[in-house]
PDB file of C-alpha atoms and ligand atoms in Angstrom:
ATOM      1  CA  MET A  15      58.784  38.384  -5.117  1.00 49.00           C
ATOM      2  CA  THR A  16      57.900  41.245  -2.821  1.00 51.00           C
ATOM      3  CA  SER A  17      57.246  40.483   0.834  1.00 54.00           C
ATOM      4  CA  ALA A  18      53.711  41.848   0.434  1.00 57.00           C
ATOM      5  CA  MET A  19      53.072  39.400  -2.371  1.00 53.00           C
ATOM      6  CA  SER A  20      54.534  36.430  -0.492  1.00 53.00           C
ATOM      7  CA  LYS A  21      52.370  37.328   2.534  1.00 53.00           C
ATOM      8  CA  TYR A  22      49.344  37.446   0.231  1.00 51.00           C
ATOM      9  CA  ILE A  23      50.168  34.036  -1.271  1.00 47.00           C
ATOM     10  CA  ARG A  24      50.681  32.541   2.201  1.00 48.00           C
ATOM     11  CA  ALA A  25      47.298  33.921   3.318  1.00 48.00           C
ATOM     12  CA  ILE A  26      45.584  32.403   0.265  1.00 45.00           C
ATOM     13  CA  ARG A  27      47.236  29.048   0.972  1.00 45.00           C
ATOM     14  CA  LEU A  28      46.136  29.153   4.593  1.00 45.00           C
ATOM     15  CA  MET A  29      42.594  29.981   3.555  1.00 48.00           C
ATOM     16  CA  GLY A  30      42.639  27.053   1.138  1.00 45.00           C
ATOM     17  CA  ALA A  31      43.935  24.678   3.801  1.00 43.00           C
ATOM     18  CA  SER A  32      41.332  25.794   6.309  1.00 43.00           C
ATOM     19  CA  ALA A  33      38.528  25.451   3.749  1.00 49.00           C
ATOM     20  CA  LEU A  34      39.693  21.906   3.029  1.00 48.00           C
ATOM     21  CA  ASP A  35      39.863  21.130   6.742  1.00 48.00           C
ATOM     22  CA  THR A  36      36.248  22.230   7.057  1.00 51.00           C
ATOM     23  CA  VAL A  37      35.271  19.679   4.413  1.00 55.00           C
ATOM     24  CA  PHE A  38      37.610  16.964   5.652  1.00 60.00           C
ATOM     25  CA  PRO A  39      38.968  17.624   9.146  1.00 65.00           C
ATOM     26  CA  ARG A  40      42.537  16.432   9.363  1.00 88.00           C
ATOM     27  CA  THR A  41      41.874  13.966  12.136  1.00 92.00           C
ATOM     28  CA  CYS A  42      40.725  10.377  11.846  1.00 94.00           C
ATOM     29  CA  ARG A  43      36.935  10.310  12.314  1.00 91.00           C
ATOM     30  CA  VAL A  44      37.252   7.058  14.257  1.00 93.00           C
ATOM     31  CA  CYS A  45      40.264   7.341  16.585  1.00 94.00           C
ATOM     32  CA  GLY A  46      40.987  11.071  16.427  1.00 93.00           C
ATOM     33  CA  ARG A  47      44.623  10.697  15.341  1.00 95.00           C
ATOM     34  CA  THR A  48      45.987  13.393  13.027  1.00 95.00           C
ATOM     35  CA  LEU A  49      45.801  12.233   9.428  1.00 95.00           C
ATOM     36  CA  VAL A  50      48.854  12.205   7.200  1.00 94.00           C
ATOM     37  CA  THR A  51      48.999  12.938   3.477  1.00 92.00           C
ATOM     38  CA  GLY A  52      46.942  10.449   1.504  1.00 90.00           C
ATOM     39  CA  GLU A  53      44.659   9.495   4.393  1.00 93.00           C
ATOM     40  CA  LYS A  54      41.045  10.653   4.103  1.00 89.00           C
ATOM     41  CA  LEU A  55      38.476  10.426   6.906  1.00 92.00           C
ATOM     42  CA  LEU A  56      40.161   7.389   8.447  1.00 94.00           C
ATOM     43  CA  CYS A  57      43.752   6.718   9.383  1.00 96.00           C
ATOM     44  CA  ILE A  58      45.428   3.677   7.871  1.00 96.00           C
ATOM     45  CA  GLY A  59      45.050   1.726  11.124  1.00 97.00           C
ATOM     46  CA  CYS A  60      41.284   2.322  11.351  1.00 97.00           C
ATOM     47  CA  MET A  61      40.918   1.509   7.644  1.00 97.00           C
ATOM     48  CA  ALA A  62      42.684  -1.788   8.266  1.00 97.00           C
ATOM     49  CA  GLU A  63      40.475  -2.634  11.231  1.00 96.00           C
ATOM     50  CA  LEU A  64      37.196  -1.509   9.669  1.00 97.00           C
ATOM     51  CA  PRO A  65      34.722  -4.358  10.305  1.00 96.00           C
ATOM     52  CA  ARG A  66      34.104  -4.966   6.598  1.00 97.00           C
ATOM     53  CA  THR A  67      31.255  -7.270   5.633  1.00 96.00           C
ATOM     54  CA  TYR A  68      32.635  -8.388   2.219  1.00 97.00           C
ATOM     55  CA  LEU A  69      29.011  -9.235   1.407  1.00 97.00           C
ATOM     56  CA  HIS A  70      29.498  -8.186  -2.238  1.00 97.00           C
ATOM     57  CA  ASN A  71      31.528 -11.385  -2.640  1.00 95.00           C
ATOM     58  CA  VAL A  72      28.829 -13.616  -1.157  1.00 95.00           C
ATOM     59  CA  GLY A  73      26.121 -14.733  -3.608  1.00 91.00           C
ATOM     60  CA  PHE A  74      23.282 -15.329  -1.194  1.00 93.00           C
ATOM     61  CA  ASN A  75      23.992 -13.656   2.075  1.00 94.00           C
ATOM     62  CA  THR A  76      22.490 -12.332   5.276  1.00 93.00           C
ATOM     63  CA  LEU A  77      21.086  -9.252   3.499  1.00 95.00           C
ATOM     64  CA  HIS A  78      19.304 -11.354   0.869  1.00 95.00           C
ATOM     65  CA  GLN A  79      17.811 -13.334   3.731  1.00 92.00           C
ATOM     66  CA  ARG A  80      16.936 -10.230   5.695  1.00 91.00           C
ATOM     67  CA  ILE A  81      15.301  -8.417   2.800  1.00 89.00           C
ATOM     68  CA  GLY A  82      13.523 -11.446   1.378  1.00 84.00           C
ATOM     69  CA  GLY A  83      10.612 -10.550  -0.838  1.00 75.00           C
ATOM     70  CA  GLU A  84       9.537 -11.982  -4.123  1.00 83.00           C
ATOM     71  CA  HIS A  85      12.008 -10.148  -6.339  1.00 89.00           C
ATOM     72  CA  GLU A  86      15.401 -11.554  -7.197  1.00 93.00           C
ATOM     73  CA  ILE A  87      18.206  -9.389  -5.864  1.00 96.00           C
ATOM     74  CA  ASP A  88      21.640  -9.666  -7.423  1.00 96.00           C
ATOM     75  CA  ILE A  89      24.233  -7.946  -5.210  1.00 97.00           C
ATOM     76  CA  ALA A  90      23.143  -6.998  -1.686  1.00 97.00           C
ATOM     77  CA  ALA A  91      26.045  -5.521   0.219  1.00 97.00           C
ATOM     78  CA  GLY A  92      27.214  -2.935   2.705  1.00 98.00           C
ATOM     79  CA  TRP A  93      30.706  -1.737   3.539  1.00 98.00           C
ATOM     80  CA  PHE A  94      30.983  -2.433   7.262  1.00 97.00           C
ATOM     81  CA  TYR A  95      29.050  -3.828  10.199  1.00 95.00           C
ATOM     82  CA  TYR A  96      27.447  -1.097  12.228  1.00 92.00           C
ATOM     83  CA  TYR A  97      27.154  -1.277  15.994  1.00 88.00           C
ATOM     84  CA  SER A  98      25.754   1.772  17.735  1.00 85.00           C
ATOM     85  CA  ASP A  99      28.384   1.454  20.494  1.00 87.00           C
ATOM     86  CA  SER A 100      31.292   1.117  18.061  1.00 89.00           C
ATOM     87  CA  LEU A 101      33.706   3.954  17.292  1.00 90.00           C
ATOM     88  CA  TYR A 102      32.961   3.321  13.621  1.00 92.00           C
ATOM     89  CA  ALA A 103      29.386   4.472  14.274  1.00 90.00           C
ATOM     90  CA  HIS A 104      30.848   8.014  14.349  1.00 88.00           C
ATOM     91  CA  LEU A 105      31.263   7.798  10.593  1.00 90.00           C
ATOM     92  CA  ILE A 106      27.571   7.185  10.048  1.00 90.00           C
ATOM     93  CA  HIS A 107      26.508   9.768  12.632  1.00 88.00           C
ATOM     94  CA  GLU A 108      28.698  12.404  11.118  1.00 86.00           C
ATOM     95  CA  ALA A 109      27.449  11.666   7.608  1.00 86.00           C
ATOM     96  CA  LYS A 110      23.850  11.769   8.755  1.00 84.00           C
ATOM     97  CA  TYR A 111      23.434  14.269  11.535  1.00 81.00           C
ATOM     98  CA  ASN A 112      26.472  16.514  11.825  1.00 78.00           C
ATOM     99  CA  ASP A 113      25.891  18.521   8.684  1.00 76.00           C
ATOM    100  CA  ARG A 114      28.719  16.850   6.818  1.00 87.00           C
ATOM    101  CA  PRO A 115      27.508  15.806   3.368  1.00 91.00           C
ATOM    102  CA  ALA A 116      31.166  15.615   2.293  1.00 92.00           C
ATOM    103  CA  THR A 117      31.704  12.796   4.807  1.00 93.00           C
ATOM    104  CA  ALA A 118      28.824  10.808   3.311  1.00 95.00           C
ATOM    105  CA  CYS A 119      30.213  11.356  -0.183  1.00 96.00           C
ATOM    106  CA  GLN A 120      33.710  10.321   0.886  1.00 95.00           C
ATOM    107  CA  LEU A 121      32.381   7.144   2.523  1.00 96.00           C
ATOM    108  CA  GLY A 122      30.773   6.327  -0.832  1.00 97.00           C
ATOM    109  CA  ARG A 123      34.035   6.990  -2.656  1.00 97.00           C
ATOM    110  CA  LEU A 124      36.038   4.768  -0.321  1.00 96.00           C
ATOM    111  CA  TYR A 125      33.557   1.892  -0.536  1.00 98.00           C
ATOM    112  CA  GLY A 126      33.191   2.338  -4.296  1.00 98.00           C
ATOM    113  CA  ALA A 127      36.953   2.086  -4.717  1.00 97.00           C
ATOM    114  CA  GLU A 128      36.933  -1.257  -2.912  1.00 98.00           C
ATOM    115  CA  LEU A 129      34.014  -2.533  -4.996  1.00 98.00           C
ATOM    116  CA  ALA A 130      35.829  -1.432  -8.145  1.00 98.00           C
ATOM    117  CA  ALA A 131      39.001  -3.181  -6.976  1.00 97.00           C
ATOM    118  CA  ASP A 132      36.930  -6.363  -6.665  1.00 97.00           C
ATOM    119  CA  GLY A 133      35.829  -6.077 -10.292  1.00 96.00           C
ATOM    120  CA  LEU A 134      32.376  -4.545  -9.826  1.00 97.00           C
ATOM    121  CA  SER A 135      32.905  -1.345 -11.856  1.00 93.00           C
ATOM    122  CA  ASP A 136      30.627  -2.496 -14.668  1.00 92.00           C
ATOM    123  CA  ARG A 137      28.030  -4.150 -12.504  1.00 96.00           C
ATOM    124  CA  PHE A 138      25.745  -1.141 -12.003  1.00 98.00           C
ATOM    125  CA  ASP A 139      24.237   1.275 -14.519  1.00 98.00           C
ATOM    126  CA  VAL A 140      22.395   3.592 -12.188  1.00 98.00           C
ATOM    127  CA  LEU A 141      22.387   4.163  -8.430  1.00 98.00           C
ATOM    128  CA  LEU A 142      19.130   5.265  -6.813  1.00 98.00           C
ATOM    129  CA  PRO A 143      19.501   6.794  -3.342  1.00 98.00           C
ATOM    130  CA  VAL A 144      16.703   6.168  -0.863  1.00 96.00           C
ATOM    131  CA  PRO A 145      14.968   9.556  -0.849  1.00 95.00           C
ATOM    132  CA  LEU A 146      14.184  11.570   2.235  1.00 91.00           C
ATOM    133  CA  HIS A 147      10.730  12.919   2.853  1.00 87.00           C
ATOM    134  CA  ARG A 148      10.668  16.607   2.130  1.00 87.00           C
ATOM    135  CA  ASP A 149      10.213  17.561   5.790  1.00 87.00           C
ATOM    136  CA  LYS A 150      13.349  15.670   6.791  1.00 86.00           C
ATOM    137  CA  LEU A 151      15.267  17.056   3.850  1.00 88.00           C
ATOM    138  CA  LEU A 152      14.379  20.604   4.853  1.00 88.00           C
ATOM    139  CA  LYS A 153      15.432  19.925   8.430  1.00 87.00           C
ATOM    140  CA  ARG A 154      18.721  18.193   7.606  1.00 87.00           C
ATOM    141  CA  GLY A 155      19.601  20.184   4.518  1.00 91.00           C
ATOM    142  CA  TYR A 156      20.800  17.222   2.485  1.00 93.00           C
ATOM    143  CA  ASN A 157      20.074  13.573   1.829  1.00 95.00           C
ATOM    144  CA  GLN A 158      22.995  11.528   3.142  1.00 95.00           C
ATOM    145  CA  SER A 159      22.095   8.580   0.890  1.00 97.00           C
ATOM    146  CA  LEU A 160      22.318  10.817  -2.172  1.00 97.00           C
ATOM    147  CA  GLU A 161      25.785  11.948  -1.068  1.00 96.00           C
ATOM    148  CA  VAL A 162      26.866   8.320  -0.534  1.00 97.00           C
ATOM    149  CA  ALA A 163      25.510   7.468  -4.001  1.00 98.00           C
ATOM    150  CA  ARG A 164      27.471  10.348  -5.546  1.00 98.00           C
ATOM    151  CA  GLY A 165      30.700   9.058  -4.043  1.00 97.00           C
ATOM    152  CA  LEU A 166      29.962   5.485  -5.101  1.00 98.00           C
ATOM    153  CA  ALA A 167      29.077   6.591  -8.637  1.00 98.00           C
ATOM    154  CA  GLU A 168      32.294   8.558  -8.924  1.00 97.00           C
ATOM    155  CA  ALA A 169      34.368   5.529  -7.945  1.00 97.00           C
ATOM    156  CA  LEU A 170      32.363   3.032  -9.998  1.00 98.00           C
ATOM    157  CA  GLY A 171      31.861   5.181 -13.092  1.00 96.00           C
ATOM    158  CA  CYS A 172      28.062   4.991 -13.184  1.00 97.00           C
ATOM    159  CA  GLU A 173      25.121   7.385 -12.915  1.00 97.00           C
ATOM    160  CA  VAL A 174      23.008   8.589  -9.995  1.00 98.00           C
ATOM    161  CA  GLY A 175      19.292   8.660 -10.777  1.00 98.00           C
ATOM    162  CA  ASP A 176      16.476  10.585  -9.116  1.00 96.00           C
ATOM    163  CA  ASN A 177      13.719   8.145 -10.043  1.00 97.00           C
ATOM    164  CA  LEU A 178      12.933   7.093  -6.477  1.00 96.00           C
ATOM    165  CA  THR A 179      10.684   9.573  -4.705  1.00 94.00           C
ATOM    166  CA  ALA A 180       9.386   9.721  -1.165  1.00 93.00           C
ATOM    167  CA  LEU A 181       5.620   9.883  -1.226  1.00 87.00           C
ATOM    168  CA  ARG A 182       4.124  12.519   0.994  1.00 56.00           C
ATOM    169  CA  SER A 183       1.205  12.367   3.345  1.00 41.00           C
ATOM    170  CA  HIS A 184      -2.304  11.815   2.019  1.00 36.00           C
ATOM    171  CA  HIS A 185      -3.312  15.397   1.477  1.00 36.00           C
ATOM    172  CA  THR A 186      -0.544  16.041  -1.022  1.00 37.00           C
ATOM    173  CA  GLN A 187      -0.563  12.749  -2.906  1.00 37.00           C
ATOM    174  CA  THR A 188      -3.266  13.921  -5.283  1.00 36.00           C
ATOM    175  CA  ARG A 189      -0.763  16.375  -6.731  1.00 40.00           C
ATOM    176  CA  ARG A 190       1.396  13.414  -7.728  1.00 41.00           C
ATOM    177  CA  SER A 191      -1.139  11.993 -10.154  1.00 39.00           C
ATOM    178  CA  GLY A 192       1.308  12.698 -12.992  1.00 35.00           C
ATOM    179  CA  TYR A 193       3.764  10.201 -11.587  1.00 38.00           C
ATOM    180  CA  GLU A 194       3.436   6.549 -12.253  1.00 37.00           C
ATOM    181  CA  ARG A 195       3.579   5.397  -8.739  1.00 37.00           C
ATOM    182  CA  TYR A 196       3.194   2.196  -6.926  1.00 38.00           C
ATOM    183  CA  ASP A 197       1.515   2.089  -3.585  1.00 43.00           C
ATOM    184  CA  ASN A 198       2.706  -0.998  -1.781  1.00 38.00           C
ATOM    185  CA  VAL A 199       1.717  -2.026   1.701  1.00 38.00           C
ATOM    186  CA  ARG A 200       3.445   0.933   3.279  1.00 56.00           C
ATOM    187  CA  GLY A 201       3.327   3.117   0.207  1.00 73.00           C
ATOM    188  CA  SER A 202       6.505   4.952   1.130  1.00 86.00           C
ATOM    189  CA  PHE A 203       8.124   5.316  -2.276  1.00 92.00           C
ATOM    190  CA  GLY A 204       7.170   6.079  -5.835  1.00 93.00           C
ATOM    191  CA  ILE A 205       9.014   5.891  -9.155  1.00 95.00           C
ATOM    192  CA  ARG A 206       9.417   8.785 -11.532  1.00 95.00           C
ATOM    193  CA  HIS A 207       9.823   7.876 -15.190  1.00 96.00           C
ATOM    194  CA  PRO A 208       9.920   4.105 -14.584  1.00 96.00           C
ATOM    195  CA  GLU A 209      10.663   3.431 -18.259  1.00 97.00           C
ATOM    196  CA  GLU A 210      14.124   4.960 -17.750  1.00 97.00           C
ATOM    197  CA  LEU A 211      15.068   1.973 -15.605  1.00 97.00           C
ATOM    198  CA  ASP A 212      14.059  -0.725 -18.108  1.00 98.00           C
ATOM    199  CA  GLY A 213      16.969  -2.999 -18.991  1.00 98.00           C
ATOM    200  CA  LEU A 214      19.377  -1.354 -16.530  1.00 98.00           C
ATOM    201  CA  SER A 215      21.248  -2.778 -13.576  1.00 98.00           C
ATOM    202  CA  VAL A 216      19.824  -0.658 -10.770  1.00 98.00           C
ATOM    203  CA  ALA A 217      21.294  -0.358  -7.275  1.00 98.00           C
ATOM    204  CA  ILE A 218      19.388   1.161  -4.381  1.00 98.00           C
ATOM    205  CA  VAL A 219      21.705   3.069  -2.060  1.00 98.00           C
ATOM    206  CA  ASP A 220      21.038   3.571   1.649  1.00 97.00           C
ATOM    207  CA  ASP A 221      23.337   4.772   4.421  1.00 95.00           C
ATOM    208  CA  VAL A 222      22.540   1.939   6.846  1.00 95.00           C
ATOM    209  CA  ILE A 223      20.519  -1.235   6.443  1.00 95.00           C
ATOM    210  CA  THR A 224      18.851  -2.461   9.608  1.00 92.00           C
ATOM    211  CA  THR A 225      15.744  -4.586   9.084  1.00 90.00           C
ATOM    212  CA  GLY A 226      15.851  -4.033   5.331  1.00 91.00           C
ATOM    213  CA  SER A 227      12.220  -2.898   5.172  1.00 90.00           C
ATOM    214  CA  THR A 228      13.106   0.479   3.620  1.00 92.00           C
ATOM    215  CA  VAL A 229      15.070  -0.999   0.738  1.00 93.00           C
ATOM    216  CA  LEU A 230      12.425  -3.694   0.315  1.00 93.00           C
ATOM    217  CA  ASP A 231       9.830  -0.933  -0.153  1.00 92.00           C
ATOM    218  CA  CYS A 232      12.089   0.605  -2.796  1.00 94.00           C
ATOM    219  CA  ILE A 233      12.624  -2.755  -4.518  1.00 94.00           C
ATOM    220  CA  ASN A 234       8.884  -3.370  -4.608  1.00 93.00           C
ATOM    221  CA  ALA A 235       8.196   0.068  -6.035  1.00 94.00           C
ATOM    222  CA  ILE A 236      10.802  -0.364  -8.787  1.00 96.00           C
ATOM    223  CA  ALA A 237       9.988  -3.962  -9.722  1.00 93.00           C
ATOM    224  CA  THR A 238       6.292  -3.211  -9.976  1.00 92.00           C
ATOM    225  CA  SER A 239       6.593  -0.284 -12.341  1.00 94.00           C
ATOM    226  CA  SER A 240       9.674  -1.038 -14.458  1.00 96.00           C
ATOM    227  CA  THR A 241      11.779  -3.942 -15.726  1.00 97.00           C
ATOM    228  CA  PRO A 242      15.415  -3.443 -14.757  1.00 98.00           C
ATOM    229  CA  SER A 243      17.877  -6.154 -15.806  1.00 98.00           C
ATOM    230  CA  ARG A 244      19.189  -6.450 -12.238  1.00 97.00           C
ATOM    231  CA  LEU A 245      18.226  -5.163  -8.828  1.00 97.00           C
ATOM    232  CA  ASN A 246      21.008  -4.521  -6.324  1.00 98.00           C
ATOM    233  CA  ILE A 247      21.387  -2.955  -2.894  1.00 98.00           C
ATOM    234  CA  LEU A 248      24.402  -1.055  -1.570  1.00 98.00           C
ATOM    235  CA  SER A 249      24.868   0.615   1.797  1.00 98.00           C
ATOM    236  CA  ILE A 250      27.663   1.893   3.998  1.00 97.00           C
ATOM    237  CA  GLY A 251      26.568   0.342   7.290  1.00 96.00           C
ATOM    238  CA  VAL A 252      24.895  -2.983   7.945  1.00 96.00           C
ATOM    239  CA  THR A 253      23.589  -3.638  11.427  1.00 92.00           C
ATOM    240  CA  HIS A 254      24.695  -6.967  12.768  1.00 80.00           C
ATOM    241  CA  MET A 255      21.754  -9.092  13.784  1.00 70.00           C
ATOM    242  CA  ARG A 256      22.912 -10.318  17.193  1.00 56.00           C
TER     243      ARG A 256
HETATM  244 ZN1   ZN B 317      42.052   6.149  13.164  1.00 55.52          ZN
END
């Protein structure tokens, strides 16, 4: 190999490495330690100490209680407890505000792998991310819940649907007359092609669940317009009610 060619190959490799580092910086997003081969986003120590909820293993849990409502919810779970003053909050902030859709997707992949390891691969047919209103989407550039759903779907081997829509302000709703939509108390979400969800195990995906009112709005919108076989909720963060 000529020296010119080996220089060229080295330059290409360096470019590849730096492009990958842009997607996944090679430091732990929690403690800042340099990651070693095989570690993604979090180092092995921070993965071990992640304040996991394990709610997917608990039949009727704090999220079922929090969300309430009249519709039966099968699995309601989130990956880890979220405290705004915790170092783990960096993961959510980065996925949501720091223009890192790849982080959101990777969080979904990591959580999905743990759900799959606990035998939940076949539990969901379609994942529906909580949609962002168009104004927010334009500002942020991506919907972090969609990215989380993509990662989860990849790990769980299911589909991501776009049936949930964020309803816009009054002056534009008339243009949505073609949609079969459900206006609940808050009227935040609508369902596109509700018949597509009939008979399916549907999971709503959000980045963080706090009071649960957002996912409850989604549940109400779905259950009113279609007949899924199961309704589920998955998130990355769950705020701890203290
Ligand atoms: Zn770490």
